[in-house]
Amino acid sequence: MQNVDLTADKEGPASGRIQRANSLAGDVYEAIFAQLMSLKIPPGSRITVDNLVREFDVSHTPIREALGRLEGEGLVVKTHLIGYRAAPQITRRRFDELYELRLLLEPAAAAKATAALDEERLAVLQEAAGVMARRVGKDERLRYSNFARQDAIFHDKIMEFAQNELIRETLNHQHTHFHIFRLMYHSRVTEEALDEHEAILAAFAAGDAHAARKAMKVHIENSRDRLLPAFE
Ligand SMILES: [Zn+2]
């Protein structure tokens, strides 16, 4: 079972040369990730290594590395003799199942996490939510993909603090946020979620487990309703 650590530190060793190589690989990865999340590379479409080599003016190595990493995250599928493709869009049925699963697990986990929160953990969640709110950078696609990743981290951190690793892994394994953010590329998806995250944080800060459960339920239901038009 793949268990992607969404919070993995990307900093490389202190050596300048290696660090440059790391940051090139990281930049290439981020650029392809942003294209996938913002639908510039549409779900199900062919991804040609040579095209990306030309587009980014880099060698094959960082492209292949990035695609391998994206494959591990469920965003890219590699087929023998055919090559890489963007993962297909999730089906309506899968979407419904995913939200049913989330509604069963995440509100309860938010309530449970409330009791486990201290200043330090609350700050971690506030930081994750804060990064999403900051509208930095000119590249709209990059901003969108950063939001998707940060949203994944925010929700995953709450699961971590709820202290059930099996539930956390189960949700992680769905790569929920990478799939749902690819349903449509629209600022509404990100802007409305910010207020809902604030409500969750306010309940956490007040130590109110009941309110945290409710705020998480509202957030997930609203998220579902925002994305449903993608299937029309
Ligand atoms: Zn969220």
PDB file of C-alpha atoms and ligand atoms in Angstrom:
ATOM      1  CA  MET A   1       0.000   0.000   0.000  1.00  0.00           C
ATOM      2  CA  GLN A   2       1.299   3.393  -0.943  1.00  0.00           C
ATOM      3  CA  ASN A   3       1.299   5.901   1.785  1.00  0.00           C
ATOM      4  CA  VAL A   4       2.376   9.246   0.447  1.00  0.00           C
ATOM      5  CA  ASP A   5       3.713  11.520   3.117  1.00  0.00           C
ATOM      6  CA  LEU A   6       2.112  14.782   2.128  1.00  0.00           C
ATOM      7  CA  THR A   7       4.212  16.728   4.536  1.00  0.00           C
ATOM      8  CA  ALA A   8       7.570  15.294   3.467  1.00  0.00           C
ATOM      9  CA  ASP A   9      10.335  17.813   3.662  1.00  0.00           C
ATOM     10  CA  LYS A  10      11.639  18.587   0.203  1.00  0.00           C
ATOM     11  CA  GLU A  11      14.882  20.192   1.344  1.00  0.00           C
ATOM     12  CA  GLY A  12      17.931  18.401   0.026  1.00  0.00           C
ATOM     13  CA  PRO A  13      21.400  18.006   1.519  1.00  0.00           C
ATOM     14  CA  ALA A  14      23.559  21.052   2.001  1.00  0.00           C
ATOM     15  CA  SER A  15      25.694  20.479  -1.110  1.00  0.00           C
ATOM     16  CA  GLY A  16      25.024  23.268  -3.584  1.00  0.00           C
ATOM     17  CA  ARG A  17      25.173  21.098  -6.681  1.00  0.00           C
ATOM     18  CA  ILE A  18      22.771  18.471  -5.322  1.00  0.00           C
ATOM     19  CA  GLN A  19      20.468  21.137  -4.004  1.00  0.00           C
ATOM     20  CA  ARG A  20      20.265  22.718  -7.438  1.00  0.00           C
ATOM     21  CA  ALA A  21      19.491  19.329  -8.962  1.00  0.00           C
ATOM     22  CA  ASN A  22      16.849  18.757  -6.295  1.00  0.00           C
ATOM     23  CA  SER A  23      15.214  22.059  -6.880  1.00  0.00           C
ATOM     24  CA  LEU A  24      15.169  21.494 -10.655  1.00  0.00           C
ATOM     25  CA  ALA A  25      13.475  18.122 -10.161  1.00  0.00           C
ATOM     26  CA  GLY A  26      11.126  19.762  -7.666  1.00  0.00           C
ATOM     27  CA  ASP A  27      10.285  22.622 -10.043  1.00  0.00           C
ATOM     28  CA  VAL A  28       9.591  20.228 -12.890  1.00  0.00           C
ATOM     29  CA  TYR A  29       7.402  18.136 -10.625  1.00  0.00           C
ATOM     30  CA  GLU A  30       5.467  21.203  -9.419  1.00  0.00           C
ATOM     31  CA  ALA A  31       4.968  22.437 -12.984  1.00  0.00           C
ATOM     32  CA  ILE A  32       3.549  19.120 -14.204  1.00  0.00           C
ATOM     33  CA  PHE A  33       1.487  18.776 -11.021  1.00  0.00           C
ATOM     34  CA  ALA A  34       0.000  22.245 -11.642  1.00  0.00           C
ATOM     35  CA  GLN A  35      -0.851  21.332 -15.247  1.00  0.00           C
ATOM     36  CA  LEU A  36      -2.608  18.172 -14.099  1.00  0.00           C
ATOM     37  CA  MET A  37      -4.551  19.878 -11.307  1.00  0.00           C
ATOM     38  CA  SER A  38      -5.641  22.817 -13.452  1.00  0.00           C
ATOM     39  CA  LEU A  39      -6.644  20.511 -16.319  1.00  0.00           C
ATOM     40  CA  LYS A  40      -4.113  21.903 -18.769  1.00  0.00           C
ATOM     41  CA  ILE A  41      -3.240  18.233 -19.073  1.00  0.00           C
ATOM     42  CA  PRO A  42      -6.792  16.837 -19.219  1.00  0.00           C
ATOM     43  CA  PRO A  43      -7.683  13.668 -17.293  1.00  0.00           C
ATOM     44  CA  GLY A  44      -7.086  10.544 -19.362  1.00  0.00           C
ATOM     45  CA  SER A  45      -4.875  12.292 -21.907  1.00  0.00           C
ATOM     46  CA  ARG A  46      -1.546  11.018 -23.133  1.00  0.00           C
ATOM     47  CA  ILE A  47       1.583  12.510 -21.573  1.00  0.00           C
ATOM     48  CA  THR A  48       4.612  12.441 -23.816  1.00  0.00           C
ATOM     49  CA  VAL A  49       7.998  12.676 -22.150  1.00  0.00           C
ATOM     50  CA  ASP A  50       9.577  14.239 -25.258  1.00  0.00           C
ATOM     51  CA  ASN A  51       6.955  16.996 -25.331  1.00  0.00           C
ATOM     52  CA  LEU A  52       7.608  17.858 -21.708  1.00  0.00           C
ATOM     53  CA  VAL A  53      11.367  17.793 -22.337  1.00  0.00           C
ATOM     54  CA  ARG A  54      10.842  20.411 -25.048  1.00  0.00           C
ATOM     55  CA  GLU A  55       8.330  22.465 -23.056  1.00  0.00           C
ATOM     56  CA  PHE A  56      10.491  22.764 -19.950  1.00  0.00           C
ATOM     57  CA  ASP A  57      13.838  22.600 -21.752  1.00  0.00           C
ATOM     58  CA  VAL A  58      15.248  19.999 -19.382  1.00  0.00           C
ATOM     59  CA  SER A  59      16.623  16.490 -19.811  1.00  0.00           C
ATOM     60  CA  HIS A  60      14.556  13.311 -19.597  1.00  0.00           C
ATOM     61  CA  THR A  61      15.677  12.526 -16.066  1.00  0.00           C
ATOM     62  CA  PRO A  62      13.715  15.136 -14.066  1.00  0.00           C
ATOM     63  CA  ILE A  63      10.655  14.514 -16.266  1.00  0.00           C
ATOM     64  CA  ARG A  64      10.740  10.780 -15.636  1.00  0.00           C
ATOM     65  CA  GLU A  65      11.349  11.382 -11.932  1.00  0.00           C
ATOM     66  CA  ALA A  66       8.382  13.727 -11.730  1.00  0.00           C
ATOM     67  CA  LEU A  67       6.125  11.327 -13.608  1.00  0.00           C
ATOM     68  CA  GLY A  68       7.170   8.489 -11.315  1.00  0.00           C
ATOM     69  CA  ARG A  69       6.321  10.577  -8.280  1.00  0.00           C
ATOM     70  CA  LEU A  70       2.972  11.599  -9.789  1.00  0.00           C
ATOM     71  CA  GLU A  71       2.274   7.942 -10.526  1.00  0.00           C
ATOM     72  CA  GLY A  72       2.734   7.224  -6.823  1.00  0.00           C
ATOM     73  CA  GLU A  73       0.246   9.960  -6.058  1.00  0.00           C
ATOM     74  CA  GLY A  74      -2.358   8.440  -8.360  1.00  0.00           C
ATOM     75  CA  LEU A  75      -2.298  11.326 -10.824  1.00  0.00           C
ATOM     76  CA  VAL A  76      -0.448   9.581 -13.610  1.00  0.00           C
ATOM     77  CA  VAL A  77      -0.864   6.050 -14.944  1.00  0.00           C
ATOM     78  CA  LYS A  78       1.934   4.206 -16.714  1.00  0.00           C
ATOM     79  CA  THR A  79       0.971   1.473 -19.141  1.00  0.00           C
ATOM     80  CA  HIS A  80       3.436  -1.042 -20.552  1.00  0.00           C
ATOM     81  CA  LEU A  81       4.410  -0.166 -24.150  1.00  0.00           C
ATOM     82  CA  ILE A  82       2.009   2.777 -24.229  1.00  0.00           C
ATOM     83  CA  GLY A  83       3.589   5.135 -21.768  1.00  0.00           C
ATOM     84  CA  TYR A  84       2.155   7.754 -19.461  1.00  0.00           C
ATOM     85  CA  ARG A  85      -1.376   9.071 -19.230  1.00  0.00           C
ATOM     86  CA  ALA A  86      -3.057  11.480 -16.858  1.00  0.00           C
ATOM     87  CA  ALA A  87      -5.238   9.454 -14.493  1.00  0.00           C
ATOM     88  CA  PRO A  88      -8.841   9.401 -15.720  1.00  0.00           C
ATOM     89  CA  GLN A  89     -11.461  11.579 -14.061  1.00  0.00           C
ATOM     90  CA  ILE A  90     -13.170   9.836 -11.185  1.00  0.00           C
ATOM     91  CA  THR A  91     -16.612   8.538 -12.051  1.00  0.00           C
ATOM     92  CA  ARG A  92     -19.815   9.902 -10.538  1.00  0.00           C
ATOM     93  CA  ARG A  93     -20.237   6.667  -8.631  1.00  0.00           C
ATOM     94  CA  ARG A  94     -16.719   6.865  -7.220  1.00  0.00           C
ATOM     95  CA  PHE A  95     -17.294  10.500  -6.323  1.00  0.00           C
ATOM     96  CA  ASP A  96     -20.446   9.607  -4.350  1.00  0.00           C
ATOM     97  CA  GLU A  97     -18.617   6.785  -2.595  1.00  0.00           C
ATOM     98  CA  LEU A  98     -15.716   9.048  -1.755  1.00  0.00           C
ATOM     99  CA  TYR A  99     -17.945  11.689  -0.180  1.00  0.00           C
ATOM    100  CA  GLU A 100     -19.928   9.064   1.720  1.00  0.00           C
ATOM    101  CA  LEU A 101     -16.634   7.763   3.094  1.00  0.00           C
ATOM    102  CA  ARG A 102     -15.437  11.247   3.990  1.00  0.00           C
ATOM    103  CA  LEU A 103     -18.700  12.104   5.743  1.00  0.00           C
ATOM    104  CA  LEU A 104     -18.479   8.933   7.803  1.00  0.00           C
ATOM    105  CA  LEU A 105     -14.890   9.496   8.865  1.00  0.00           C
ATOM    106  CA  GLU A 106     -13.873  13.156   8.835  1.00  0.00           C
ATOM    107  CA  PRO A 107     -16.513  14.859  11.025  1.00  0.00           C
ATOM    108  CA  ALA A 108     -15.979  12.225  13.714  1.00  0.00           C
ATOM    109  CA  ALA A 109     -12.211  12.631  13.389  1.00  0.00           C
ATOM    110  CA  ALA A 110     -12.533  16.418  13.711  1.00  0.00           C
ATOM    111  CA  ALA A 111     -14.463  15.946  16.940  1.00  0.00           C
ATOM    112  CA  LYS A 112     -11.861  13.505  18.225  1.00  0.00           C
ATOM    113  CA  ALA A 113      -8.959  15.727  17.208  1.00  0.00           C
ATOM    114  CA  THR A 114     -10.412  18.641  19.204  1.00  0.00           C
ATOM    115  CA  ALA A 115      -9.549  16.929  22.460  1.00  0.00           C
ATOM    116  CA  ALA A 116      -5.976  16.236  21.314  1.00  0.00           C
ATOM    117  CA  LEU A 117      -5.179  19.775  20.206  1.00  0.00           C
ATOM    118  CA  ASP A 118      -2.648  21.864  22.040  1.00  0.00           C
ATOM    119  CA  GLU A 119      -1.236  25.263  21.070  1.00  0.00           C
ATOM    120  CA  GLU A 120       1.413  23.733  18.852  1.00  0.00           C
ATOM    121  CA  ARG A 121      -0.974  21.497  16.914  1.00  0.00           C
ATOM    122  CA  LEU A 122      -3.507  24.255  16.526  1.00  0.00           C
ATOM    123  CA  ALA A 123      -0.734  26.426  15.086  1.00  0.00           C
ATOM    124  CA  VAL A 124       0.103  23.692  12.559  1.00  0.00           C
ATOM    125  CA  LEU A 125      -3.508  23.674  11.356  1.00  0.00           C
ATOM    126  CA  GLN A 126      -3.719  27.448  11.292  1.00  0.00           C
ATOM    127  CA  GLU A 127      -0.528  27.590   9.258  1.00  0.00           C
ATOM    128  CA  ALA A 128      -1.886  25.081   6.718  1.00  0.00           C
ATOM    129  CA  ALA A 129      -5.123  27.048   6.394  1.00  0.00           C
ATOM    130  CA  GLY A 130      -3.187  30.323   6.214  1.00  0.00           C
ATOM    131  CA  VAL A 131      -1.017  29.180   3.318  1.00  0.00           C
ATOM    132  CA  MET A 132      -4.189  28.442   1.360  1.00  0.00           C
ATOM    133  CA  ALA A 133      -5.558  31.906   2.019  1.00  0.00           C
ATOM    134  CA  ARG A 134      -2.428  33.703   0.805  1.00  0.00           C
ATOM    135  CA  ARG A 135      -2.884  34.655  -2.802  1.00  0.00           C
ATOM    136  CA  VAL A 136       0.792  34.792  -3.657  1.00  0.00           C
ATOM    137  CA  GLY A 137       2.352  34.300  -7.039  1.00  0.00           C
ATOM    138  CA  LYS A 138       1.127  35.279 -10.451  1.00  0.00           C
ATOM    139  CA  ASP A 139       0.622  31.815 -11.834  1.00  0.00           C
ATOM    140  CA  GLU A 140      -3.053  30.969 -11.351  1.00  0.00           C
ATOM    141  CA  ARG A 141      -2.492  27.281 -12.128  1.00  0.00           C
ATOM    142  CA  LEU A 142       0.324  26.998  -9.629  1.00  0.00           C
ATOM    143  CA  ARG A 143      -1.819  28.712  -6.998  1.00  0.00           C
ATOM    144  CA  TYR A 144      -4.650  26.297  -7.636  1.00  0.00           C
ATOM    145  CA  SER A 145      -2.414  23.241  -7.378  1.00  0.00           C
ATOM    146  CA  ASN A 146      -0.795  24.609  -4.218  1.00  0.00           C
ATOM    147  CA  PHE A 147      -4.226  25.037  -2.700  1.00  0.00           C
ATOM    148  CA  ALA A 148      -5.108  21.426  -3.527  1.00  0.00           C
ATOM    149  CA  ARG A 149      -1.940  20.157  -1.890  1.00  0.00           C
ATOM    150  CA  GLN A 150      -2.335  22.363   1.160  1.00  0.00           C
ATOM    151  CA  ASP A 151      -5.961  21.288   1.544  1.00  0.00           C
ATOM    152  CA  ALA A 152      -4.769  17.682   1.515  1.00  0.00           C
ATOM    153  CA  ILE A 153      -2.230  18.540   4.242  1.00  0.00           C
ATOM    154  CA  PHE A 154      -4.829  20.390   6.333  1.00  0.00           C
ATOM    155  CA  HIS A 155      -7.244  17.463   6.286  1.00  0.00           C
ATOM    156  CA  ASP A 156      -4.477  14.921   6.793  1.00  0.00           C
ATOM    157  CA  LYS A 157      -3.141  16.795   9.841  1.00  0.00           C
ATOM    158  CA  ILE A 158      -6.589  16.679  11.430  1.00  0.00           C
ATOM    159  CA  MET A 159      -6.631  12.920  10.841  1.00  0.00           C
ATOM    160  CA  GLU A 160      -3.173  12.658  12.390  1.00  0.00           C
ATOM    161  CA  PHE A 161      -4.302  14.488  15.518  1.00  0.00           C
ATOM    162  CA  ALA A 162      -7.397  12.262  15.707  1.00  0.00           C
ATOM    163  CA  GLN A 163      -4.892   9.439  16.225  1.00  0.00           C
ATOM    164  CA  ASN A 164      -6.317   6.609  14.193  1.00  0.00           C
ATOM    165  CA  GLU A 165      -3.605   5.682  11.697  1.00  0.00           C
ATOM    166  CA  LEU A 166      -5.817   3.160   9.911  1.00  0.00           C
ATOM    167  CA  ILE A 167      -8.455   5.779   9.142  1.00  0.00           C
ATOM    168  CA  ARG A 168      -5.749   8.249   8.179  1.00  0.00           C
ATOM    169  CA  GLU A 169      -4.113   5.774   5.778  1.00  0.00           C
ATOM    170  CA  THR A 170      -7.485   4.800   4.315  1.00  0.00           C
ATOM    171  CA  LEU A 171      -8.258   8.397   3.432  1.00  0.00           C
ATOM    172  CA  ASN A 172      -4.710   9.127   2.282  1.00  0.00           C
ATOM    173  CA  HIS A 173      -4.832   6.169  -0.052  1.00  0.00           C
ATOM    174  CA  GLN A 174      -7.792   7.676  -1.916  1.00  0.00           C
ATOM    175  CA  HIS A 175      -5.730  10.717  -2.975  1.00  0.00           C
ATOM    176  CA  THR A 176      -9.029  12.500  -2.462  1.00  0.00           C
ATOM    177  CA  HIS A 177      -7.866  16.058  -2.894  1.00  0.00           C
ATOM    178  CA  PHE A 178      -5.887  15.406  -6.055  1.00  0.00           C
ATOM    179  CA  HIS A 179      -8.961  13.809  -7.646  1.00  0.00           C
ATOM    180  CA  ILE A 180     -11.619  16.247  -6.534  1.00  0.00           C
ATOM    181  CA  PHE A 181      -9.654  19.369  -7.482  1.00  0.00           C
ATOM    182  CA  ARG A 182      -9.318  17.985 -11.001  1.00  0.00           C
ATOM    183  CA  LEU A 183     -13.082  17.836 -11.449  1.00  0.00           C
ATOM    184  CA  MET A 184     -13.140  21.508 -12.316  1.00  0.00           C
ATOM    185  CA  TYR A 185     -10.673  24.334 -12.421  1.00  0.00           C
ATOM    186  CA  HIS A 186     -12.504  27.235 -10.850  1.00  0.00           C
ATOM    187  CA  SER A 187     -11.692  29.824  -8.177  1.00  0.00           C
ATOM    188  CA  ARG A 188     -15.003  29.076  -6.441  1.00  0.00           C
ATOM    189  CA  VAL A 189     -13.626  25.700  -5.438  1.00  0.00           C
ATOM    190  CA  THR A 190     -10.874  27.344  -3.430  1.00  0.00           C
ATOM    191  CA  GLU A 191     -12.456  30.575  -2.194  1.00  0.00           C
ATOM    192  CA  GLU A 192     -15.530  29.138  -0.534  1.00  0.00           C
ATOM    193  CA  ALA A 193     -13.517  26.440   1.183  1.00  0.00           C
ATOM    194  CA  LEU A 194     -11.474  29.085   3.011  1.00  0.00           C
ATOM    195  CA  ASP A 195     -14.425  30.275   5.112  1.00  0.00           C
ATOM    196  CA  GLU A 196     -15.351  26.707   5.926  1.00  0.00           C
ATOM    197  CA  HIS A 197     -11.805  25.995   7.073  1.00  0.00           C
ATOM    198  CA  GLU A 198     -12.026  29.094   9.274  1.00  0.00           C
ATOM    199  CA  ALA A 199     -15.170  27.689  10.911  1.00  0.00           C
ATOM    200  CA  ILE A 200     -13.383  24.399  11.609  1.00  0.00           C
ATOM    201  CA  LEU A 201     -10.407  26.269  13.096  1.00  0.00           C
ATOM    202  CA  ALA A 202     -12.671  28.427  15.251  1.00  0.00           C
ATOM    203  CA  ALA A 203     -14.302  25.307  16.715  1.00  0.00           C
ATOM    204  CA  PHE A 204     -10.851  23.811  17.360  1.00  0.00           C
ATOM    205  CA  ALA A 205      -9.643  27.008  19.015  1.00  0.00           C
ATOM    206  CA  ALA A 206     -12.737  27.033  21.253  1.00  0.00           C
ATOM    207  CA  GLY A 207     -12.170  23.369  22.148  1.00  0.00           C
ATOM    208  CA  ASP A 208     -15.716  22.656  20.978  1.00  0.00           C
ATOM    209  CA  ALA A 209     -15.799  19.078  19.640  1.00  0.00           C
ATOM    210  CA  HIS A 210     -19.461  19.269  18.697  1.00  0.00           C
ATOM    211  CA  ALA A 211     -18.936  22.426  16.645  1.00  0.00           C
ATOM    212  CA  ALA A 212     -15.829  20.909  15.010  1.00  0.00           C
ATOM    213  CA  ARG A 213     -17.812  17.861  13.937  1.00  0.00           C
ATOM    214  CA  LYS A 214     -20.541  20.051  12.510  1.00  0.00           C
ATOM    215  CA  ALA A 215     -18.170  22.450  10.738  1.00  0.00           C
ATOM    216  CA  MET A 216     -16.336  19.553   9.086  1.00  0.00           C
ATOM    217  CA  LYS A 217     -19.634  18.011   7.990  1.00  0.00           C
ATOM    218  CA  VAL A 218     -20.760  21.316   6.469  1.00  0.00           C
ATOM    219  CA  HIS A 219     -17.402  21.741   4.707  1.00  0.00           C
ATOM    220  CA  ILE A 220     -17.499  18.286   3.118  1.00  0.00           C
ATOM    221  CA  GLU A 221     -21.153  18.610   2.096  1.00  0.00           C
ATOM    222  CA  ASN A 222     -20.495  22.019   0.542  1.00  0.00           C
ATOM    223  CA  SER A 223     -17.394  20.714  -1.205  1.00  0.00           C
ATOM    224  CA  ARG A 224     -19.516  17.913  -2.692  1.00  0.00           C
ATOM    225  CA  ASP A 225     -22.195  20.365  -3.835  1.00  0.00           C
ATOM    226  CA  ARG A 226     -19.610  22.703  -5.383  1.00  0.00           C
ATOM    227  CA  LEU A 227     -18.158  19.883  -7.458  1.00  0.00           C
ATOM    228  CA  LEU A 228     -21.328  18.062  -8.472  1.00  0.00           C
ATOM    229  CA  PRO A 229     -21.913  20.305 -11.540  1.00  0.00           C
ATOM    230  CA  ALA A 230     -18.765  18.721 -13.021  1.00  0.00           C
ATOM    231  CA  PHE A 231     -20.874  15.649 -13.777  1.00  0.00           C
ATOM    232  CA  GLU A 232     -23.726  17.502 -15.519  1.00  0.00           C
TER     233      GLU A 232
HETATM  234 ZN    ZN B   1     -10.840  21.462   2.992  1.00  0.00          ZN
END
